[in-house]
Amino acid sequence: MIADSFGRVHDYLRISLTDNCNFRCFYCMPEEEYDFTPASRLMQTEEIIKLAEVFVANGVKKIRLTGGEPLVRKDAAQIIAALGKLPVELVITTNGTRIAEMLPVLKEAGIKTINISLDTLQPEKFFMITRRDVFHQVRSNIELLLQHKIRVKVNMVVMKGLNDNEINDFISWTKHNPIQIRFIEFMPFSGNKWTSNKMFSLDEILSVVEKDFTVLPVKGEPHDTAKSFMIPGHEGSFAIISTMTNPFCDTCNRMRLTADGKLKNCLFSDSETDLLTALRKNEDVLPLIQATIWSKKKALGGQLAGDFEKIDATTIQNRSMITIGG
């Protein structure tokens, strides 16, 4: 069992396979020229498996693979296949571009839920956000997952003046499709030029949805990051991840392992622990894991507590989102 000083047991591990991505979304990547981590500094396949085994042996029940874009890694299929043999729930967050070619591997590994990042339903806006003309490919791959009875959650980062006018378009998508739309409050990270006036809050999102739909709350699970809702007559549902205005830190059970083998005990933590170097020296990494989680702050890495409108994003000590792994 891996626990922190506040009694929170951590049984959910997010592993970033790479900081590389075939998209260039501004809210995730720094605007300046970005140098991806050299392959030699990334966790190798066998290292990912070894570290995952340590976590699983100490109570981890769920592993999520993230990036960058995890499926652009050349040995992604090998990693997914190996992790699929562990006694955990294995899930993945992806931009959806490589789903069709990777589908047999994903199914063989027992993946039953996939999160797809999609911030707009408009092809032109999709190109503006991602700098890639693959909107229809992503939509087609979502349909493919549904055909194969794989649960789909669509992650949409809501940004004022950019895509907040599409909230109810996403809700309408759930009418005849068994998907969950997850509206995410825009969060500050290194290089993404976050300001509070770009953020669209939980209350604002609900206000927009309730103008056109009847909204009913859904009782969540103890460790849910999202507040869930349903609309009568809709096959799908929606949820809101309100990290900035109504965080879920009290029941947090998540740990993050970056692609270069650093353990972060919070998405917003200003420190991290190098597990990869210790592993390569044949040192026992479990004490490092336990000490890192024990030192976890009570909320939001100790950096974002208080009124979000007063947050100065330039003072936050953290990585960019793409190097953390979401």
Coordinates of C-alpha atoms in Angstrom, one line a residue:
M1 CA 0.0 0.0 0.0
I2 CA 1.3 3.4 -1.0
A3 CA -0.1 6.3 1.1
D4 CA 0.5 9.9 1.9
S5 CA 0.6 11.7 5.2
F6 CA -3.1 12.6 4.9
G7 CA -4.2 9.0 4.8
R8 CA -4.9 8.9 1.0
V9 CA -4.1 5.5 -0.4
H10 CA -2.6 5.7 -4.0
D11 CA -3.6 2.8 -6.2
Y12 CA -3.8 4.6 -9.6
L13 CA -0.6 5.1 -11.7
R14 CA -0.4 7.2 -14.8
I15 CA 2.5 6.4 -17.0
S16 CA 3.7 8.7 -19.8
L17 CA 5.3 6.7 -22.6
T18 CA 6.7 9.7 -24.4
D19 CA 6.7 13.5 -24.5
N20 CA 6.5 13.3 -28.3
C21 CA 3.2 14.1 -30.1
N22 CA 2.0 14.4 -33.6
F23 CA -0.2 17.4 -32.6
R24 CA 1.0 20.9 -31.6
C25 CA -1.8 22.0 -29.3
F26 CA -0.9 25.4 -27.7
Y27 CA -2.4 24.6 -24.3
C28 CA -0.3 21.5 -23.9
M29 CA 3.0 22.4 -25.6
P30 CA 5.2 25.5 -25.0
E31 CA 5.0 27.9 -28.0
E32 CA 8.7 28.1 -28.4
E33 CA 10.7 25.4 -30.4
Y34 CA 10.4 22.3 -28.4
D35 CA 13.1 19.6 -28.1
F36 CA 11.7 16.2 -27.4
T37 CA 13.5 14.0 -24.9
P38 CA 16.2 11.8 -26.5
A39 CA 15.3 8.1 -26.6
S40 CA 18.2 7.2 -24.3
R41 CA 16.7 9.3 -21.5
L42 CA 13.3 7.8 -21.8
M43 CA 12.2 4.7 -19.9
Q44 CA 12.8 1.7 -22.1
T45 CA 10.2 -1.0 -22.5
E46 CA 11.6 -3.4 -19.9
E47 CA 12.1 -0.5 -17.4
I48 CA 8.5 0.6 -17.8
I49 CA 7.4 -3.0 -17.0
K50 CA 9.7 -3.3 -14.0
L51 CA 8.5 -0.1 -12.5
A52 CA 4.9 -1.0 -13.2
E53 CA 5.4 -4.3 -11.5
V54 CA 6.7 -2.6 -8.4
F55 CA 3.7 -0.3 -8.2
V56 CA 1.3 -3.2 -8.8
A57 CA 3.0 -5.3 -6.1
N58 CA 2.3 -2.4 -3.7
G59 CA -1.4 -2.0 -4.4
V60 CA -1.8 -0.2 -7.7
K61 CA -5.1 -1.4 -9.3
K62 CA -5.3 0.9 -12.4
I63 CA -2.7 2.1 -14.9
R64 CA -3.4 4.8 -17.5
L65 CA -1.0 5.3 -20.4
T66 CA -0.5 8.9 -21.5
G67 CA 1.9 11.0 -23.6
G68 CA 2.6 13.3 -25.4
E69 CA 0.8 10.9 -27.7
P70 CA 1.5 7.4 -26.3
L71 CA 0.7 5.6 -29.6
V72 CA 3.4 7.4 -31.6
R73 CA 6.1 5.6 -29.6
K74 CA 7.5 2.8 -31.8
D75 CA 7.4 0.1 -29.2
A76 CA 3.9 1.2 -27.9
A77 CA 2.4 -2.1 -28.9
Q78 CA 5.0 -4.1 -27.0
I79 CA 4.5 -2.0 -23.9
I80 CA 0.7 -2.3 -24.0
A81 CA 0.8 -6.0 -24.5
A82 CA 3.2 -6.5 -21.5
L83 CA 1.2 -4.2 -19.2
G84 CA -2.0 -6.0 -20.3
K85 CA -0.8 -9.1 -18.6
L86 CA -0.6 -7.4 -15.2
P87 CA -3.5 -7.7 -12.8
V88 CA -4.7 -4.2 -13.2
E89 CA -7.3 -2.2 -15.1
L90 CA -5.4 -0.8 -18.1
V91 CA -6.7 2.3 -19.9
I92 CA -5.2 4.9 -22.2
T93 CA -5.5 8.6 -23.2
T94 CA -4.8 9.4 -26.8
N95 CA -5.5 11.9 -29.5
G96 CA -7.1 9.1 -31.5
T97 CA -5.1 9.3 -34.7
R98 CA -3.6 5.8 -34.5
I99 CA -6.6 3.9 -33.1
A100 CA -7.4 2.0 -36.3
E101 CA -3.9 0.4 -36.7
M102 CA -3.5 -0.2 -32.9
L103 CA -7.0 -1.6 -32.3
P104 CA -6.0 -5.3 -32.3
V105 CA -3.3 -4.6 -29.7
L106 CA -5.6 -2.6 -27.5
K107 CA -8.3 -5.2 -27.5
E108 CA -5.8 -8.0 -26.9
A109 CA -4.5 -6.1 -23.8
G110 CA -8.0 -6.0 -22.4
I111 CA -8.4 -2.2 -22.7
K112 CA -12.1 -1.5 -22.3
T113 CA -12.1 2.3 -21.9
I114 CA -10.2 4.9 -24.0
N115 CA -10.1 8.6 -23.5
I116 CA -9.8 10.7 -26.7
S117 CA -8.7 14.3 -26.6
L118 CA -10.9 16.4 -28.8
D119 CA -11.5 20.1 -28.2
T120 CA -13.8 21.0 -31.1
L121 CA -16.3 19.5 -33.5
Q122 CA -15.4 21.9 -36.2
P123 CA -12.7 20.8 -38.7
E124 CA -11.3 24.2 -39.3
K125 CA -11.0 25.0 -35.6
F126 CA -9.5 21.5 -35.0
F127 CA -6.7 22.5 -37.5
M128 CA -6.1 25.8 -35.8
I129 CA -5.8 24.1 -32.3
T130 CA -3.7 21.1 -33.3
R131 CA -1.9 22.3 -36.5
R132 CA -3.0 19.0 -38.1
D133 CA -5.6 18.3 -40.7
V134 CA -6.9 14.9 -39.3
F135 CA -10.2 15.8 -37.7
H136 CA -12.2 13.3 -39.8
Q137 CA -9.7 10.6 -39.0
V138 CA -10.2 11.1 -35.3
R139 CA -14.0 11.1 -35.6
S140 CA -13.8 7.9 -37.7
N141 CA -11.7 6.2 -35.1
I142 CA -14.1 7.2 -32.3
E143 CA -16.9 5.5 -34.3
L144 CA -14.6 2.5 -34.8
L145 CA -14.1 2.1 -31.0
L146 CA -17.9 2.3 -30.4
Q147 CA -18.4 -0.4 -33.0
H148 CA -16.1 -2.6 -31.1
K149 CA -17.9 -1.9 -27.8
I150 CA -15.0 0.0 -26.3
R151 CA -16.1 2.7 -23.9
V152 CA -15.1 6.2 -25.1
K153 CA -14.6 9.3 -23.0
V154 CA -14.0 12.5 -25.0
N155 CA -11.8 15.1 -23.2
M156 CA -12.6 18.6 -24.2
V157 CA -10.6 21.5 -22.6
V158 CA -13.0 24.4 -22.5
M159 CA -11.4 27.8 -23.2
K160 CA -13.3 31.0 -23.2
G161 CA -13.6 32.6 -26.6
L162 CA -12.2 29.5 -28.4
N163 CA -14.6 26.6 -27.9
D164 CA -17.0 27.5 -25.1
N165 CA -19.7 28.1 -27.8
E166 CA -19.5 24.4 -28.7
I167 CA -20.4 23.0 -25.3
N168 CA -24.0 22.1 -26.3
D169 CA -22.8 20.7 -29.6
F170 CA -20.8 18.2 -27.6
I171 CA -23.8 17.5 -25.4
S172 CA -26.0 16.9 -28.5
W173 CA -23.4 14.3 -29.6
T174 CA -24.4 12.2 -26.6
K175 CA -28.0 12.0 -27.7
H176 CA -27.5 8.9 -29.8
N177 CA -24.0 7.9 -28.9
P178 CA -22.9 6.1 -25.7
I179 CA -20.0 8.4 -25.1
Q180 CA -19.1 10.5 -22.1
I181 CA -18.0 14.1 -22.8
R182 CA -15.5 15.3 -20.1
F183 CA -15.4 19.1 -20.0
I184 CA -12.0 20.2 -18.5
E185 CA -11.3 23.5 -16.9
F186 CA -8.2 25.1 -18.6
M187 CA -5.2 24.7 -16.2
P188 CA -1.9 26.5 -16.0
F189 CA 1.3 24.8 -17.0
S190 CA 4.8 26.0 -18.0
G191 CA 4.6 27.7 -21.4
N192 CA 0.9 27.6 -22.1
K193 CA 0.2 31.2 -21.3
W194 CA -2.7 30.5 -19.0
T195 CA -4.7 33.4 -17.7
S196 CA -7.9 33.2 -15.5
N197 CA -10.0 35.1 -18.1
K198 CA -9.5 32.2 -20.6
M199 CA -10.9 29.7 -18.1
F200 CA -14.5 28.5 -18.3
S201 CA -15.6 27.2 -14.9
L202 CA -17.8 24.3 -13.8
D203 CA -20.6 26.7 -12.9
E204 CA -20.4 28.4 -16.3
I205 CA -20.4 25.1 -18.2
L206 CA -23.4 23.9 -16.3
S207 CA -25.2 27.2 -16.9
V208 CA -24.7 26.8 -20.7
V209 CA -25.9 23.1 -20.7
E210 CA -28.9 23.9 -18.6
K211 CA -30.1 26.5 -21.1
D212 CA -30.9 23.7 -23.5
F213 CA -31.1 20.5 -21.5
T214 CA -32.4 19.0 -18.3
V215 CA -29.4 18.0 -16.3
L216 CA -29.3 15.4 -13.5
P217 CA -26.3 14.8 -11.2
V218 CA -24.9 11.2 -11.1
K219 CA -23.5 9.8 -7.9
G220 CA -19.7 9.4 -8.4
E221 CA -17.1 6.9 -7.2
P222 CA -14.8 7.9 -4.2
H223 CA -11.8 8.7 -6.4
D224 CA -13.5 10.3 -9.4
T225 CA -11.8 13.4 -10.8
A226 CA -14.9 14.4 -12.7
K227 CA -18.4 15.4 -11.5
S228 CA -20.8 13.4 -13.6
F229 CA -24.2 14.3 -15.0
M230 CA -26.8 12.7 -17.2
I231 CA -29.5 14.1 -19.5
P232 CA -32.8 12.1 -19.7
G233 CA -33.2 10.4 -23.1
H234 CA -29.5 10.6 -24.0
E235 CA -27.5 7.4 -24.6
G236 CA -24.3 9.1 -23.4
S237 CA -23.5 11.5 -20.5
F238 CA -21.1 14.3 -19.5
A239 CA -18.8 15.2 -16.7
I240 CA -16.8 18.2 -15.6
I241 CA -13.2 18.1 -14.3
S242 CA -13.2 21.3 -12.2
T243 CA -9.5 21.3 -11.1
M244 CA -9.4 25.1 -10.8
T245 CA -12.7 26.0 -9.1
N246 CA -13.8 22.8 -7.3
P247 CA -10.8 20.4 -7.0
F248 CA -11.0 16.8 -5.9
C249 CA -7.8 16.6 -3.9
D250 CA -9.4 15.1 -0.7
T251 CA -9.8 11.7 -2.3
C252 CA -6.8 11.8 -4.7
N253 CA -5.3 8.4 -5.4
R254 CA -3.1 9.2 -8.4
M255 CA 0.6 9.1 -9.1
R256 CA 2.3 10.2 -12.3
L257 CA 5.4 8.6 -13.8
T258 CA 6.9 10.8 -16.5
A259 CA 8.4 9.4 -19.7
D260 CA 11.9 10.1 -18.4
G261 CA 11.2 8.1 -15.2
K262 CA 10.4 10.9 -12.7
L263 CA 7.7 10.3 -10.2
K264 CA 5.3 13.2 -9.5
N265 CA 2.9 12.9 -6.6
C266 CA 0.6 15.6 -8.0
L267 CA -0.1 17.1 -11.4
F268 CA 1.0 20.5 -9.9
S269 CA 3.8 19.4 -7.7
D270 CA 7.0 21.5 -7.9
S271 CA 9.2 18.5 -7.2
E272 CA 9.7 15.0 -8.6
T273 CA 11.8 11.9 -7.8
D274 CA 14.1 10.2 -10.2
L275 CA 13.1 6.5 -10.3
L276 CA 14.8 5.7 -13.6
T277 CA 18.3 6.5 -12.5
A278 CA 17.8 4.4 -9.3
L279 CA 16.4 1.5 -11.3
R280 CA 19.4 1.6 -13.7
K281 CA 21.7 1.4 -10.7
N282 CA 19.8 -1.6 -9.5
E283 CA 18.7 0.2 -6.4
D284 CA 15.4 -0.5 -4.6
V285 CA 12.9 2.1 -5.9
L286 CA 10.1 1.3 -3.4
P287 CA 11.5 3.6 -0.6
L288 CA 11.7 6.4 -3.1
I289 CA 8.1 5.9 -4.2
Q290 CA 6.9 5.7 -0.6
A291 CA 8.8 8.8 0.5
T292 CA 7.6 10.8 -2.6
I293 CA 3.9 10.0 -2.0
W294 CA 4.2 10.6 1.8
S295 CA 5.5 14.1 1.1
K296 CA 2.4 15.0 -1.1
K297 CA 0.8 18.3 -0.3
K298 CA -2.8 18.4 0.8
A299 CA -4.1 20.1 -2.4
L300 CA -2.9 21.1 -5.9
G301 CA 0.7 20.6 -5.2
G302 CA 0.6 23.5 -2.7
Q303 CA 0.8 25.9 -5.5
L304 CA -2.7 26.7 -6.6
A305 CA -4.7 27.0 -3.4
G306 CA -7.1 29.9 -3.1
D307 CA -8.9 32.1 -5.6
F308 CA -8.0 31.0 -9.2
E309 CA -8.5 34.6 -10.4
K310 CA -5.5 35.6 -8.4
I311 CA -3.2 32.9 -9.6
D312 CA 0.0 34.2 -11.4
A313 CA 0.8 31.4 -13.8
T314 CA 4.3 32.7 -14.3
T315 CA 5.2 31.9 -10.7
I316 CA 4.2 28.2 -10.9
Q317 CA 7.1 25.8 -10.8
N318 CA 6.2 22.9 -13.0
R319 CA 6.8 21.2 -16.3
S320 CA 4.7 21.8 -19.4
M321 CA 1.7 19.5 -19.7
I322 CA 3.3 17.5 -22.5
T323 CA 6.3 16.6 -20.4
I324 CA 4.2 15.6 -17.4
G325 CA 1.8 13.3 -19.3
G326 CA -1.6 14.7 -18.2

